[in-house]
Amino acid sequence: KQIAGLLAERGLAEKDRFIALAADAKAVFGDNLPLDLPIDSLEGYLFPDTYYFSRGQSEEDLIGQMVNRFVQVVEEELRDLLAGSEFTLHEVATLASIVEREIMVDHERPLVASVYLNRLAVDMPMQADPTVRYVMSEDRARVLYSDLEIESPYNTYRYRGLPPGPIASPGLKSMQ
């Protein structure tokens, strides 16, 4: 939603169309998806970077550039880490997106990631506020006790393990 809003503000995309397309990988890529995804959404795979877009580019082109950049960064920077990991790329992107939303400064990334990894290792709920904020109808920074009752597989207070997919677009540092 944030990326779509920024692109719309600059006259580069229609916000609602961008959001709808980002939620449906097949609508953007057809059968040529450059990633193996267990969900339809491209949330988390629109790599946060500096882009040079031209007016008149379709929303599909914009999304395609961002996803292709994600694939490029993963191939260049994370291939070896993923090869030695017990986690899939989708799991890494999902966890990294939560870390990305949780931290305030860069040096917090490893600590926050280790807390979540430890919780996952002992089958404890992650209890990640950013996943609850992701499904809240109201956009606010604070999570209330009543929000913890939201029925959603993204609510990591109610459900153990990782949510179905990323909640944001993680940068390289969070994925590492």
Coordinates of C-alpha atoms in Angstrom, one line a residue:
K1 CA 0.0 0.0 0.0
Q2 CA 2.8 2.4 0.8
I3 CA 4.6 1.8 -2.5
A4 CA 1.4 2.1 -4.4
G5 CA 0.7 5.4 -2.6
L6 CA 4.1 6.8 -3.4
L7 CA 3.8 5.9 -7.0
A8 CA 0.3 7.4 -7.2
E9 CA 1.5 10.6 -5.6
R10 CA 4.1 10.9 -8.4
G11 CA 1.6 10.2 -11.1
L12 CA 3.3 6.9 -12.0
A13 CA 0.6 4.4 -11.1
E14 CA -3.0 4.0 -10.2
K15 CA -2.9 3.1 -6.5
D16 CA -5.8 0.5 -6.4
R17 CA -4.7 -1.2 -9.7
F18 CA -1.1 -1.5 -8.4
I19 CA -2.3 -3.0 -5.1
A20 CA -4.6 -5.5 -6.9
L21 CA -1.8 -6.5 -9.3
A22 CA 0.7 -6.9 -6.5
A23 CA -1.7 -9.3 -4.8
D24 CA -1.9 -11.5 -7.9
A25 CA 1.5 -12.6 -9.3
K26 CA -0.1 -14.5 -12.1
A27 CA -1.8 -11.3 -13.4
V28 CA 1.6 -9.6 -13.7
F29 CA 3.8 -12.5 -14.8
G30 CA 1.4 -15.1 -16.2
D31 CA 3.1 -18.5 -16.1
N32 CA 6.6 -16.9 -16.2
L33 CA 7.0 -16.0 -12.5
P34 CA 10.7 -15.5 -11.7
L35 CA 10.1 -16.9 -8.2
D36 CA 8.7 -20.0 -6.7
L37 CA 6.0 -18.6 -4.4
P38 CA 3.6 -20.6 -2.3
I39 CA 1.1 -17.7 -2.3
D40 CA -0.3 -15.4 -4.9
S41 CA 0.9 -12.1 -3.5
L42 CA 4.0 -10.3 -4.4
E43 CA 4.1 -8.5 -1.1
G44 CA 7.6 -8.7 0.2
Y45 CA 9.1 -9.2 -3.2
L46 CA 9.0 -5.6 -4.4
F47 CA 12.6 -4.9 -3.6
P48 CA 13.1 -1.5 -1.8
D49 CA 15.7 0.3 -3.9
T50 CA 16.1 3.5 -6.1
Y51 CA 14.2 3.1 -9.3
Y52 CA 14.0 5.2 -12.4
F53 CA 10.5 4.8 -13.9
S54 CA 9.1 6.6 -16.9
R55 CA 5.6 8.1 -17.0
G56 CA 3.4 5.8 -19.0
Q57 CA 4.9 2.6 -17.8
S58 CA 2.2 0.1 -16.8
E59 CA 1.8 -1.0 -13.3
E60 CA 2.8 -4.5 -14.5
D61 CA 6.1 -3.1 -15.7
L62 CA 6.7 -1.3 -12.4
I63 CA 6.0 -4.4 -10.4
G64 CA 8.1 -6.5 -12.8
Q65 CA 11.1 -4.2 -12.4
M66 CA 10.9 -4.4 -8.6
V67 CA 10.4 -8.2 -8.5
N68 CA 13.3 -8.7 -10.9
R69 CA 15.5 -6.5 -8.7
F70 CA 14.6 -8.7 -5.8
V71 CA 15.6 -11.8 -7.8
Q72 CA 18.8 -10.2 -8.8
V73 CA 19.8 -9.2 -5.3
V74 CA 18.9 -12.7 -3.9
E75 CA 21.0 -14.3 -6.7
E76 CA 24.0 -12.0 -6.1
E77 CA 23.9 -11.6 -2.3
L78 CA 22.0 -14.5 -0.7
R79 CA 22.4 -17.6 -2.9
D80 CA 25.1 -19.1 -0.7
L81 CA 23.4 -18.2 2.5
L82 CA 20.1 -19.8 1.3
A83 CA 22.0 -22.9 0.1
G84 CA 23.2 -23.5 3.6
S85 CA 20.0 -22.6 5.3
E86 CA 17.1 -24.7 6.6
F87 CA 14.8 -21.9 5.4
T88 CA 13.3 -21.4 2.0
L89 CA 13.5 -18.0 0.3
H90 CA 9.8 -17.4 1.1
E91 CA 10.4 -18.1 4.8
V92 CA 13.5 -15.8 4.8
A93 CA 11.5 -13.0 3.0
T94 CA 8.6 -13.5 5.5
L95 CA 10.8 -13.4 8.6
A96 CA 12.9 -10.5 7.2
S97 CA 9.8 -8.5 6.5
I98 CA 8.8 -8.8 10.2
V99 CA 12.3 -7.8 11.3
E100 CA 12.2 -4.9 8.9
R101 CA 9.0 -3.6 10.5
E102 CA 10.2 -4.2 14.1
I103 CA 13.5 -2.5 14.2
M104 CA 14.2 1.2 14.7
V105 CA 18.0 1.2 13.9
D106 CA 20.2 -1.2 11.9
H107 CA 22.1 -2.7 14.8
E108 CA 18.9 -4.1 16.2
R109 CA 18.4 -6.5 13.2
P110 CA 20.4 -9.5 14.4
L111 CA 19.0 -9.3 18.0
V112 CA 15.3 -9.1 16.8
A113 CA 15.9 -11.8 14.2
S114 CA 17.4 -14.1 16.9
V115 CA 14.5 -13.5 19.2
Y116 CA 12.1 -14.6 16.5
L117 CA 14.2 -17.5 15.4
N118 CA 14.5 -18.8 18.9
R119 CA 10.7 -18.6 19.3
L120 CA 10.2 -20.5 16.1
A121 CA 12.7 -23.1 17.2
V122 CA 10.7 -24.0 20.3
D123 CA 7.3 -23.7 18.6
M124 CA 6.4 -20.6 20.6
P125 CA 4.2 -18.0 19.0
M126 CA 6.3 -15.2 17.5
Q127 CA 4.1 -12.5 19.1
A128 CA 5.2 -10.0 16.6
D129 CA 3.4 -6.7 16.7
P130 CA 4.1 -5.8 13.1
T131 CA 2.1 -8.8 11.9
V132 CA -0.9 -7.7 13.9
R133 CA -0.5 -4.1 12.6
Y134 CA -0.5 -5.6 9.1
V135 CA -4.0 -6.9 9.5
M136 CA -5.5 -4.1 11.6
S137 CA -8.2 -2.1 9.9
E138 CA -6.9 1.2 11.5
D139 CA -3.4 2.4 10.7
R140 CA -1.8 3.2 14.0
A141 CA 1.5 2.4 15.6
R142 CA 0.2 1.0 18.9
V143 CA -1.2 -2.5 19.1
L144 CA -4.0 -2.8 21.7
Y145 CA -5.0 -6.0 23.6
S146 CA -8.2 -6.1 21.5
D147 CA -6.1 -6.2 18.3
L148 CA -4.5 -9.4 19.5
E149 CA -7.8 -11.1 19.0
I150 CA -8.0 -10.4 15.2
E151 CA -8.7 -13.6 13.4
S152 CA -6.0 -13.9 10.7
P153 CA -3.2 -16.3 9.9
Y154 CA -1.0 -13.2 10.0
N155 CA -1.7 -12.7 13.7
T156 CA 1.4 -14.3 15.3
Y157 CA -0.1 -13.9 18.7
R158 CA -2.9 -16.4 17.8
Y159 CA -1.0 -18.7 15.4
R160 CA 2.4 -20.3 15.8
G161 CA 5.0 -20.3 13.1
L162 CA 5.5 -17.8 10.3
P163 CA 2.6 -16.0 8.8
P164 CA 1.6 -17.1 5.2
G165 CA 3.9 -14.5 3.6
P166 CA 5.8 -11.3 4.0
I167 CA 4.1 -8.2 5.5
A168 CA 6.5 -5.7 3.9
S169 CA 9.3 -5.5 1.5
P170 CA 12.5 -6.4 3.4
G171 CA 15.9 -4.9 2.4
L172 CA 19.0 -7.0 2.0
K173 CA 20.2 -6.4 5.6
S174 CA 17.1 -7.9 7.1
M175 CA 17.2 -10.9 4.7
Q176 CA 20.9 -11.5 5.7

